[in-house]
CSV table of C-alpha atoms in Angstrom, one decimal:
chain,number,residue,atom,x,y,z
A,1,MET,CA,-6.5,54.8,-29.8
A,2,THR,CA,-8.0,51.3,-29.6
A,3,TYR,CA,-8.1,49.3,-32.8
A,4,LYS,CA,-10.6,46.5,-33.6
A,5,ILE,CA,-9.0,43.9,-35.8
A,6,THR,CA,-10.6,41.0,-37.8
A,7,LYS,CA,-8.8,38.6,-40.0
A,8,PRO,CA,-8.9,38.5,-43.8
A,9,ASP,CA,-11.7,36.5,-45.4
A,10,LYS,CA,-9.3,34.8,-47.7
A,11,LYS,CA,-5.8,33.2,-47.7
A,12,LEU,CA,-3.1,35.4,-46.2
A,13,ASN,CA,-1.4,36.4,-49.4
A,14,GLY,CA,0.6,39.4,-50.6
A,15,THR,CA,3.8,41.4,-50.3
A,16,VAL,CA,5.2,43.4,-47.4
A,17,TYR,CA,7.6,46.2,-48.0
A,18,LEU,CA,9.3,46.0,-44.7
A,19,THR,CA,10.6,49.0,-42.6
A,20,ALA,CA,14.4,49.3,-42.4
A,21,SER,CA,16.3,48.1,-39.3
A,22,LYS,CA,16.1,50.6,-36.4
A,23,SER,CA,19.1,49.1,-34.7
A,24,GLU,CA,21.3,49.4,-37.8
A,25,SER,CA,20.0,52.9,-38.7
A,26,ASN,CA,20.8,54.3,-35.2
A,27,ARG,CA,24.4,52.9,-35.3
A,28,VAL,CA,25.0,54.3,-38.8
A,29,LEU,CA,23.7,57.7,-37.7
A,30,LEU,CA,26.2,57.8,-34.9
A,31,VAL,CA,29.0,56.9,-37.3
A,32,GLN,CA,27.9,59.6,-39.6
A,33,ALA,CA,28.0,62.2,-36.8
A,34,LEU,CA,31.5,61.0,-35.6
A,35,SER,CA,33.1,60.7,-39.1
A,36,THR,CA,35.0,63.6,-40.6
A,37,GLN,CA,34.3,62.2,-44.0
A,38,ARG,CA,30.9,62.4,-45.8
A,39,PHE,CA,29.0,59.4,-47.0
A,40,ARG,CA,25.5,58.6,-48.2
A,41,THR,CA,23.1,56.4,-46.2
A,42,THR,CA,20.1,54.8,-48.0
A,43,ASN,CA,17.0,53.2,-46.6
A,44,LEU,CA,17.2,54.8,-43.2
A,45,ALA,CA,14.5,53.5,-40.8
A,46,ASP,CA,11.3,55.5,-40.4
A,47,SER,CA,10.9,54.5,-36.8
A,48,HIS,CA,10.1,57.2,-34.3
A,49,ASP,CA,13.3,56.4,-32.3
A,50,THR,CA,15.5,56.8,-35.4
A,51,GLN,CA,13.8,60.1,-36.5
A,52,ILE,CA,14.4,61.6,-33.0
A,53,LEU,CA,18.1,60.6,-33.1
A,54,ALA,CA,18.5,61.9,-36.6
A,55,GLU,CA,16.9,65.3,-35.7
A,56,ILE,CA,19.1,65.7,-32.6
A,57,LEU,CA,22.3,64.9,-34.4
A,58,LYS,CA,21.3,67.2,-37.4
A,59,ASN,CA,20.6,70.0,-34.9
A,60,GLU,CA,23.9,69.4,-33.1
A,61,LEU,CA,26.1,69.2,-36.2
A,62,ALA,CA,24.8,72.4,-37.8
A,63,SER,CA,28.1,74.2,-37.6
A,64,GLU,CA,26.9,77.7,-36.8
A,65,HIS,CA,24.5,76.4,-34.1
A,66,SER,CA,27.3,74.3,-32.6
A,67,ARG,CA,29.9,77.0,-32.6
A,68,ALA,CA,27.5,79.5,-31.0
A,69,LEU,CA,26.6,77.1,-28.2
A,70,LYS,CA,30.3,76.5,-27.3
A,71,LYS,CA,30.9,80.3,-27.4
A,72,LEU,CA,28.0,81.1,-25.1
A,73,ASN,CA,28.6,78.1,-22.9
A,74,VAL,CA,24.8,77.5,-22.7
A,75,GLU,CA,23.1,74.3,-21.7
A,76,VAL,CA,21.1,72.5,-24.4
A,77,ASN,CA,18.1,70.3,-23.5
A,78,TYR,CA,17.3,67.3,-25.7
A,79,HIS,CA,14.2,65.1,-25.2
A,80,THR,CA,15.1,61.7,-26.5
A,81,GLY,CA,11.7,60.1,-26.4
A,82,ALA,CA,11.3,56.4,-25.4
A,83,GLY,CA,14.4,55.0,-27.2
A,84,GLY,CA,17.0,53.2,-25.2
A,85,THR,CA,19.6,53.4,-28.0
A,86,THR,CA,18.8,57.1,-28.6
A,87,ILE,CA,19.6,58.3,-25.1
A,88,ARG,CA,22.5,55.8,-24.5
A,89,PHE,CA,24.3,56.5,-27.8
A,90,LEU,CA,23.9,60.2,-27.3
A,91,THR,CA,25.3,60.0,-23.8
A,92,ALA,CA,28.6,58.6,-25.1
A,93,PHE,CA,28.5,61.0,-28.1
A,94,PHE,CA,28.1,64.1,-26.0
A,95,ALA,CA,30.5,63.0,-23.2
A,96,ALA,CA,33.3,63.2,-25.8
A,97,ARG,CA,32.1,66.5,-27.4
A,98,GLU,CA,32.5,70.0,-26.1
A,99,GLY,CA,29.5,71.7,-24.7
A,100,THR,CA,26.8,71.1,-22.0
A,101,ARG,CA,23.7,69.0,-22.7
A,102,ILE,CA,20.8,67.8,-20.7
A,103,LEU,CA,19.3,64.5,-21.9
A,104,SER,CA,15.9,63.3,-20.7
A,105,GLY,CA,13.4,60.7,-22.0
A,106,THR,CA,9.8,59.6,-21.5
A,107,THR,CA,8.6,58.7,-17.9
A,108,ARG,CA,9.5,55.0,-18.6
A,109,MET,CA,12.9,55.9,-20.2
A,110,ASN,CA,13.7,57.9,-17.1
A,111,GLU,CA,13.2,54.8,-15.0
A,112,ARG,CA,15.5,52.6,-17.2
A,113,PRO,CA,19.2,52.2,-16.1
A,114,ILE,CA,22.1,54.2,-17.5
A,115,LYS,CA,24.5,53.9,-14.6
A,116,PRO,CA,27.0,51.3,-16.0
A,117,LEU,CA,27.5,53.6,-19.1
A,118,VAL,CA,27.8,56.8,-17.0
A,119,ASP,CA,30.2,55.1,-14.6
A,120,ALA,CA,32.4,54.0,-17.5
A,121,LEU,CA,32.4,57.5,-19.1
A,122,ILE,CA,33.2,59.2,-15.8
A,123,LYS,CA,36.2,56.9,-15.4
A,124,LEU,CA,37.3,58.0,-18.9
A,125,GLY,CA,37.1,61.6,-17.8
A,126,ALA,CA,33.6,62.7,-18.6
A,127,LYS,CA,31.6,65.0,-16.4
A,128,ILE,CA,28.0,63.6,-15.9
A,129,THR,CA,25.5,64.3,-13.2
A,130,TYR,CA,22.1,62.8,-12.5
A,131,LEU,CA,19.2,65.3,-12.3
A,132,GLY,CA,16.7,62.8,-11.0
A,133,ALA,CA,17.0,59.3,-9.5
A,134,LYS,CA,20.6,58.2,-9.3
A,135,GLY,CA,21.4,55.7,-12.1
A,136,CYS,CA,18.7,56.8,-14.5
A,137,PRO,CA,18.0,59.8,-16.8
A,138,PRO,CA,17.7,62.7,-16.9
A,139,ILE,CA,21.4,63.5,-16.9
A,140,LYS,CA,23.6,66.6,-17.4
A,141,ILE,CA,26.7,66.0,-19.6
A,142,LYS,CA,29.6,68.5,-19.7
A,143,GLY,CA,31.5,67.3,-22.7
A,144,ALA,CA,35.3,67.0,-22.8
A,145,LYS,CA,38.0,65.5,-25.0
A,146,LEU,CA,38.2,62.0,-23.7
A,147,LYS,CA,41.5,60.2,-24.0
A,148,GLY,CA,40.3,56.6,-23.9
A,149,GLY,CA,42.4,53.6,-22.6
A,150,ASP,CA,41.2,50.7,-20.6
A,151,ILE,CA,37.7,50.4,-19.1
A,152,GLU,CA,35.7,47.7,-17.3
A,153,MET,CA,32.1,47.3,-18.4
A,154,GLU,CA,29.3,45.3,-16.8
A,155,SER,CA,27.9,43.3,-19.7
A,156,SER,CA,24.8,41.6,-18.1
A,157,VAL,CA,22.4,44.6,-18.1
A,158,SER,CA,22.3,46.0,-21.7
A,159,SER,CA,24.5,45.6,-24.8
A,160,GLN,CA,23.6,49.2,-25.6
A,161,PHE,CA,26.1,50.5,-23.1
A,162,ILE,CA,28.9,48.6,-24.8
A,163,THR,CA,27.7,49.7,-28.2
A,164,ALA,CA,27.7,53.3,-27.1
A,165,LEU,CA,31.3,53.1,-26.0
A,166,LEU,CA,32.4,51.1,-29.1
A,167,LEU,CA,31.0,53.7,-31.5
A,168,ILE,CA,33.0,56.6,-29.9
A,169,ALA,CA,36.1,54.4,-29.4
A,170,PRO,CA,37.9,55.1,-32.8
A,171,THR,CA,37.6,58.9,-32.1
A,172,LEU,CA,39.4,58.7,-28.7
A,173,GLU,CA,43.1,59.6,-28.6
A,174,ASN,CA,44.2,56.3,-27.1
A,175,GLY,CA,41.3,54.2,-28.6
A,176,LEU,CA,39.5,51.9,-26.1
A,177,ASN,CA,40.0,48.5,-24.6
A,178,ILE,CA,36.6,47.3,-23.1
A,179,HIS,CA,36.9,44.6,-20.5
A,180,LEU,CA,33.5,42.8,-20.3
A,181,LYS,CA,32.4,41.6,-16.9
A,182,GLY,CA,29.8,39.0,-16.3
A,183,LYS,CA,27.4,37.2,-18.6
A,184,ILE,CA,27.2,39.0,-22.0
A,185,VAL,CA,23.5,39.6,-22.9
A,186,SER,CA,22.4,40.5,-26.4
A,187,SER,CA,25.8,39.8,-27.8
A,188,SER,CA,24.3,39.7,-31.4
A,189,TYR,CA,23.8,43.5,-31.0
A,190,ILE,CA,27.5,44.0,-30.1
A,191,ARG,CA,28.5,41.9,-33.2
A,192,MET,CA,26.1,44.1,-35.3
A,193,THR,CA,27.9,47.2,-34.0
A,194,LEU,CA,31.3,45.9,-34.8
A,195,LYS,CA,30.1,44.8,-38.3
A,196,VAL,CA,28.8,48.4,-39.0
A,197,MET,CA,32.1,49.9,-37.7
A,198,GLU,CA,34.1,47.4,-39.9
A,199,HIS,CA,32.1,48.5,-43.0
A,200,PHE,CA,33.6,52.0,-42.3
A,201,GLY,CA,37.1,50.7,-42.2
A,202,VAL,CA,37.5,50.3,-38.4
A,203,LYS,CA,39.9,47.6,-37.2
A,204,PHE,CA,39.2,45.9,-33.9
A,205,LYS,CA,40.0,42.8,-31.9
A,206,TRP,CA,37.7,40.7,-29.7
A,207,GLU,CA,39.7,38.2,-27.7
A,208,ASN,CA,38.1,36.4,-24.7
A,209,ASN,CA,36.2,39.2,-22.9
A,210,VAL,CA,38.2,42.2,-24.2
A,211,ILE,CA,37.2,44.3,-27.2
A,212,SER,CA,40.1,46.5,-28.4
A,213,VAL,CA,39.5,49.4,-30.8
A,214,PRO,CA,42.6,51.6,-31.6
A,215,HIS,CA,42.3,55.3,-32.5
A,216,GLN,CA,41.5,55.6,-36.2
A,217,GLU,CA,39.2,57.4,-38.7
A,218,TYR,CA,35.8,56.3,-39.8
A,219,GLN,CA,36.0,56.1,-43.6
A,220,GLY,CA,33.3,57.8,-45.8
A,221,TRP,CA,31.9,54.8,-47.5
A,222,ASP,CA,28.2,54.7,-48.6
A,223,TYR,CA,25.9,52.5,-46.6
A,224,HIS,CA,22.6,50.7,-47.4
A,225,ILE,CA,20.5,49.7,-44.4
A,226,GLU,CA,18.9,46.3,-44.4
A,227,SER,CA,15.2,45.7,-43.8
A,228,ASP,CA,14.4,44.9,-40.2
A,229,TRP,CA,14.3,41.2,-39.1
A,230,SER,CA,12.7,42.1,-35.8
A,231,ALA,CA,9.8,43.6,-37.7
A,232,ALA,CA,9.7,40.6,-40.0
A,233,SER,CA,9.0,38.3,-37.0
A,234,TYR,CA,5.4,39.5,-36.9
A,235,TRP,CA,4.8,38.4,-40.4
A,236,TYR,CA,6.4,35.0,-39.6
A,237,GLU,CA,4.0,34.8,-36.7
A,238,MET,CA,1.0,35.6,-38.9
A,239,THR,CA,2.1,32.9,-41.4
A,240,ALA,CA,2.3,30.4,-38.6
A,241,LEU,CA,-1.2,31.3,-37.3
A,242,ALA,CA,-3.0,31.6,-40.6
A,243,GLU,CA,-4.9,28.6,-42.1
A,244,GLU,CA,-3.3,29.3,-45.5
A,245,ALA,CA,-0.5,31.8,-46.2
A,246,GLU,CA,2.0,32.9,-48.8
A,247,LEU,CA,3.8,36.1,-48.0
A,248,LYS,CA,6.7,37.8,-49.7
A,249,ILE,CA,8.8,40.1,-47.5
A,250,LYS,CA,11.0,42.6,-49.3
A,251,GLY,CA,14.5,43.6,-48.3
A,252,LEU,CA,15.6,40.8,-46.1
A,253,LYS,CA,19.1,39.2,-46.6
A,254,LYS,CA,20.2,35.7,-45.8
A,255,LYS,CA,23.7,36.9,-44.8
A,256,SER,CA,22.4,39.5,-42.4
A,257,ILE,CA,24.3,41.4,-39.6
A,258,GLN,CA,21.1,41.3,-37.5
A,259,GLY,CA,20.9,38.6,-34.9
A,260,ASP,CA,17.1,38.5,-35.2
A,261,SER,CA,17.6,36.9,-38.6
A,262,VAL,CA,17.6,33.7,-36.5
A,263,ILE,CA,13.8,33.7,-36.8
A,264,ALA,CA,14.1,32.1,-40.2
A,265,ASP,CA,15.4,29.0,-38.4
A,266,LEU,CA,13.2,29.3,-35.3
A,267,PHE,CA,9.9,29.5,-37.2
A,268,ARG,CA,10.6,26.2,-38.9
A,269,PHE,CA,9.4,24.8,-35.6
A,270,PHE,CA,6.1,26.6,-36.1
A,271,GLY,CA,5.6,25.3,-39.6
A,272,VAL,CA,6.9,28.3,-41.5
A,273,ASN,CA,9.2,27.7,-44.5
A,274,THR,CA,11.6,30.5,-45.6
A,275,GLU,CA,12.8,30.7,-49.2
A,276,PHE,CA,15.4,33.3,-49.9
A,277,VAL,CA,14.9,35.1,-53.2
A,278,ASN,CA,16.8,38.0,-54.8
A,279,ASP,CA,15.0,40.8,-53.1
A,280,GLY,CA,13.7,39.2,-49.9
A,281,VAL,CA,12.0,36.1,-48.6
A,282,CYS,CA,8.9,34.0,-49.5
A,283,LEU,CA,7.1,32.5,-46.5
A,284,THR,CA,4.8,29.4,-46.8
A,285,LYS,CA,3.3,26.9,-44.4
A,286,THR,CA,4.4,23.3,-43.7
A,287,ASN,CA,2.7,20.7,-41.6
A,288,TYR,CA,5.5,20.5,-39.0
A,289,ARG,CA,4.3,20.8,-35.4
A,290,PRO,CA,6.5,19.8,-32.4
A,291,ASP,CA,5.1,18.4,-29.1
A,292,ASN,CA,7.0,21.0,-27.1
A,293,LEU,CA,9.9,23.5,-27.5
A,294,GLY,CA,12.6,25.3,-25.6
A,295,PHE,CA,14.6,28.4,-26.7
A,296,ASP,CA,17.2,30.7,-25.2
A,297,PHE,CA,16.7,34.4,-26.1
A,298,SER,CA,19.8,35.9,-24.4
A,299,ASP,CA,21.1,37.0,-27.8
A,300,TYR,CA,17.7,37.8,-29.4
A,301,PRO,CA,15.5,39.4,-26.7
A,302,ASP,CA,13.4,41.5,-29.2
A,303,ILE,CA,11.8,38.4,-30.7
A,304,ALA,CA,10.9,36.6,-27.4
A,305,GLN,CA,7.4,38.1,-27.3
A,306,THR,CA,6.7,37.1,-30.9
A,307,VAL,CA,7.7,33.5,-30.2
A,308,ALA,CA,5.8,33.4,-26.8
A,309,VAL,CA,2.5,34.5,-28.5
A,310,THR,CA,3.0,32.2,-31.5
A,311,ALA,CA,3.5,29.2,-29.3
A,312,SER,CA,0.6,30.2,-27.1
A,313,ALA,CA,-1.8,30.6,-30.1
A,314,LEU,CA,-0.7,27.2,-31.6
A,315,LYS,CA,-0.9,25.6,-28.1
A,316,ILE,CA,2.7,24.3,-28.2
A,317,PRO,CA,4.1,24.1,-24.7
A,318,ILE,CA,7.4,26.1,-24.6
A,319,GLN,CA,10.1,27.1,-22.1
A,320,ILE,CA,11.5,30.5,-23.0
A,321,ASN,CA,14.9,31.2,-21.3
A,322,GLY,CA,17.4,34.1,-21.3
A,323,LEU,CA,14.9,36.8,-20.7
A,324,HIS,CA,17.3,38.8,-18.4
A,325,THR,CA,16.9,42.1,-20.1
A,326,LEU,CA,13.1,42.0,-20.6
A,327,ARG,CA,12.2,43.6,-17.3
A,328,LEU,CA,14.2,46.7,-18.3
A,329,LYS,CA,12.6,47.4,-21.7
A,330,GLU,CA,9.7,49.7,-22.7
A,331,THR,CA,7.7,47.9,-20.0
A,332,ASP,CA,8.4,44.9,-17.8
A,333,ARG,CA,7.9,42.5,-20.7
A,334,ILE,CA,7.8,39.3,-18.6
A,335,GLN,CA,5.0,40.6,-16.5
A,336,ALA,CA,3.2,42.1,-19.5
A,337,LEU,CA,3.3,38.7,-21.3
A,338,LYS,CA,1.9,36.9,-18.2
A,339,VAL,CA,-1.0,39.3,-17.9
A,340,GLU,CA,-2.0,39.4,-21.6
A,341,LEU,CA,-1.6,35.7,-22.3
A,342,GLU,CA,-3.8,34.9,-19.4
A,343,LYS,CA,-6.7,36.5,-21.4
A,344,ILE,CA,-6.5,33.6,-23.9
A,345,GLY,CA,-6.3,31.1,-21.2
A,346,VAL,CA,-2.6,30.6,-21.3
A,347,SER,CA,-0.5,30.1,-18.2
A,348,ALA,CA,2.9,31.8,-18.4
A,349,ASN,CA,4.8,30.9,-15.2
A,350,GLU,CA,8.2,32.2,-14.2
A,351,ILE,CA,9.9,28.9,-13.3
A,352,LYS,CA,13.2,30.5,-12.5
A,353,GLU,CA,14.8,33.9,-13.0
A,354,ALA,CA,14.5,35.1,-16.6
A,355,SER,CA,12.6,32.0,-17.7
A,356,LEU,CA,8.9,31.5,-18.6
A,357,GLU,CA,7.1,28.2,-19.0
A,358,ILE,CA,4.0,28.4,-21.2
A,359,THR,CA,1.3,25.8,-20.6
A,360,PHE,CA,-2.4,25.4,-21.4
A,361,PRO,CA,-4.8,24.6,-18.5
A,362,GLU,CA,-7.8,22.8,-20.0
A,363,SER,CA,-10.4,24.9,-18.2
A,364,LYS,CA,-9.1,28.2,-19.4
A,365,ASN,CA,-9.2,28.0,-23.2
A,366,ARG,CA,-10.5,31.3,-24.6
A,367,THR,CA,-10.7,32.6,-28.1
A,368,GLU,CA,-14.0,34.4,-28.1
A,369,SER,CA,-14.7,37.7,-29.9
A,370,GLY,CA,-13.8,41.1,-28.5
A,371,LEU,CA,-10.8,40.1,-26.4
A,372,GLU,CA,-9.0,43.4,-25.5
A,373,PHE,CA,-5.2,43.5,-25.1
A,374,GLU,CA,-3.2,46.2,-23.4
A,375,THR,CA,0.1,47.2,-25.0
A,376,HIS,CA,1.7,48.4,-21.8
A,377,ASN,CA,3.2,51.3,-23.9
A,378,ASP,CA,5.3,48.7,-25.7
A,379,HIS,CA,5.4,48.5,-29.5
A,380,ARG,CA,6.4,44.9,-29.5
A,381,MET,CA,3.4,43.9,-27.3
A,382,ALA,CA,1.1,45.6,-29.8
A,383,MET,CA,2.6,43.9,-32.8
A,384,SER,CA,3.0,40.4,-31.4
A,385,PHE,CA,-0.6,40.3,-30.0
A,386,ALA,CA,-2.1,41.7,-33.2
A,387,SER,CA,-1.7,38.3,-34.9
A,388,LEU,CA,-4.2,36.8,-32.5
A,389,ALA,CA,-6.9,38.2,-34.8
A,390,LEU,CA,-6.2,35.1,-36.8
A,391,ILE,CA,-7.5,32.8,-34.1
A,392,CYS,CA,-10.2,35.0,-32.5
A,393,PRO,CA,-13.2,36.4,-34.4
A,394,GLU,CA,-12.2,39.9,-33.3
A,395,ILE,CA,-9.6,41.4,-31.0
A,396,LYS,CA,-8.9,44.9,-29.7
A,397,ILE,CA,-5.4,46.4,-29.3
A,398,LYS,CA,-5.3,49.4,-27.0
A,399,ASN,CA,-2.9,52.4,-27.5
A,400,SER,CA,-2.2,51.1,-31.0
A,401,SER,CA,0.0,54.1,-31.9
A,402,VAL,CA,2.9,52.7,-29.9
A,403,VAL,CA,4.0,50.8,-33.0
A,404,LYS,CA,5.5,54.1,-34.4
A,405,LYS,CA,8.5,53.5,-32.1
A,406,SER,CA,9.9,50.9,-34.5
A,407,TYR,CA,7.4,50.2,-37.3
A,408,PRO,CA,5.0,53.1,-38.1
A,409,ASP,CA,3.4,51.4,-41.2
A,410,PHE,CA,2.6,48.2,-39.3
A,411,TRP,CA,-1.2,48.7,-39.3
A,412,LYS,CA,-1.2,49.9,-42.9
A,413,ASP,CA,0.7,46.8,-43.9
A,414,MET,CA,-1.8,44.6,-42.1
A,415,LYS,CA,-4.7,46.3,-43.9
A,416,ASN,CA,-2.9,45.7,-47.2
A,417,LEU,CA,-3.0,42.0,-46.5
A,418,GLY,CA,-6.8,42.1,-46.0
A,419,PHE,CA,-7.1,42.6,-42.2
A,420,VAL,CA,-10.0,44.8,-41.3
A,421,ILE,CA,-8.8,47.4,-38.8
A,422,LYS,CA,-11.2,50.0,-37.3
A,423,ALA,CA,-10.9,52.6,-34.6
A,424,ASP,CA,-13.0,51.7,-31.5
A,425,HIS,CA,-14.6,54.9,-30.2
A,426,HIS,CA,-16.3,53.3,-27.2
């Protein structure tokens, strides 16, 4: 469905009760499934990806169901949706668990790479075959008791492969020593994984390019999941683009395990002040405005689109580097940004591999009413472009339901702040 969005007729003011972190939730769900001890998880994300993962694990861990499958030696098919973490975490989980499963995703997910993870698991003794294009889902996994040991892992494609191995590492007889090869992308997500594991009593060492996790038990300690800093980035963007703004965002922590908490510092350059209070943050505007900017998003790829659109709307020339993983996400995010920013007269040029330069040709400035933006089946495209309603009289966002992947209440939260959002039936 296409949504027509117009801005509030007053100051952007109010409170946002933010969704919980999808990244953190999915890691904790895996720990819960791998642990022999029970513990309570509070504030689990309501994202579509997390709900799918939770349902598959719940189904799998139902003891009678699981025993029956092993006895009958039947294949179980699981559709994992569009989530990269969902299918990659489950691949490692099922590789080390008896039984045969087939994992498939959406059309786009079945084009995204999984080969580095599959190769590593096969070297550890797993039996995995491709059912479609080699290197991508769908895959068939015949689970076995993996012993662990030493493994080399290509670290320049996706940190999710490394996280998937780390999560099962404590349960392997010999633990796991992961030797990382190449430039490490999204290292903040690897650090998040290790912090989650550490909460559950897991000991590890990360020296140079080797992460070592001995065989040990996950402890059954209760866990409260933080609100999602990636989702918070869209409210930072709205604060930056609004003429006047005062927003309170609940549930964010100053000492966060999420790498995307860097937005509190980044958005100072877009005139947004962050004040940490007991139960979240207060956002207000400042007059700060730089002549130009440059950021590297190697560690924070999920907020690159938010920053690109914010800079474009404020007409601040910016060079955005470290976009190595963006072509392999829900869509080719580099290409999608170039196409959609062109609609507001912004030039986004790829000046070198994984770098975009955003400039503003005089002849192309466009902020007229009715501009229509494609989401390219990407939740982050939908949410980062929604804020343009603050600089255009009216915008349209196509395929608006994609936000459910990470932030199902996004449109409701916008309405609560006074945005007028209507379905466009034309």
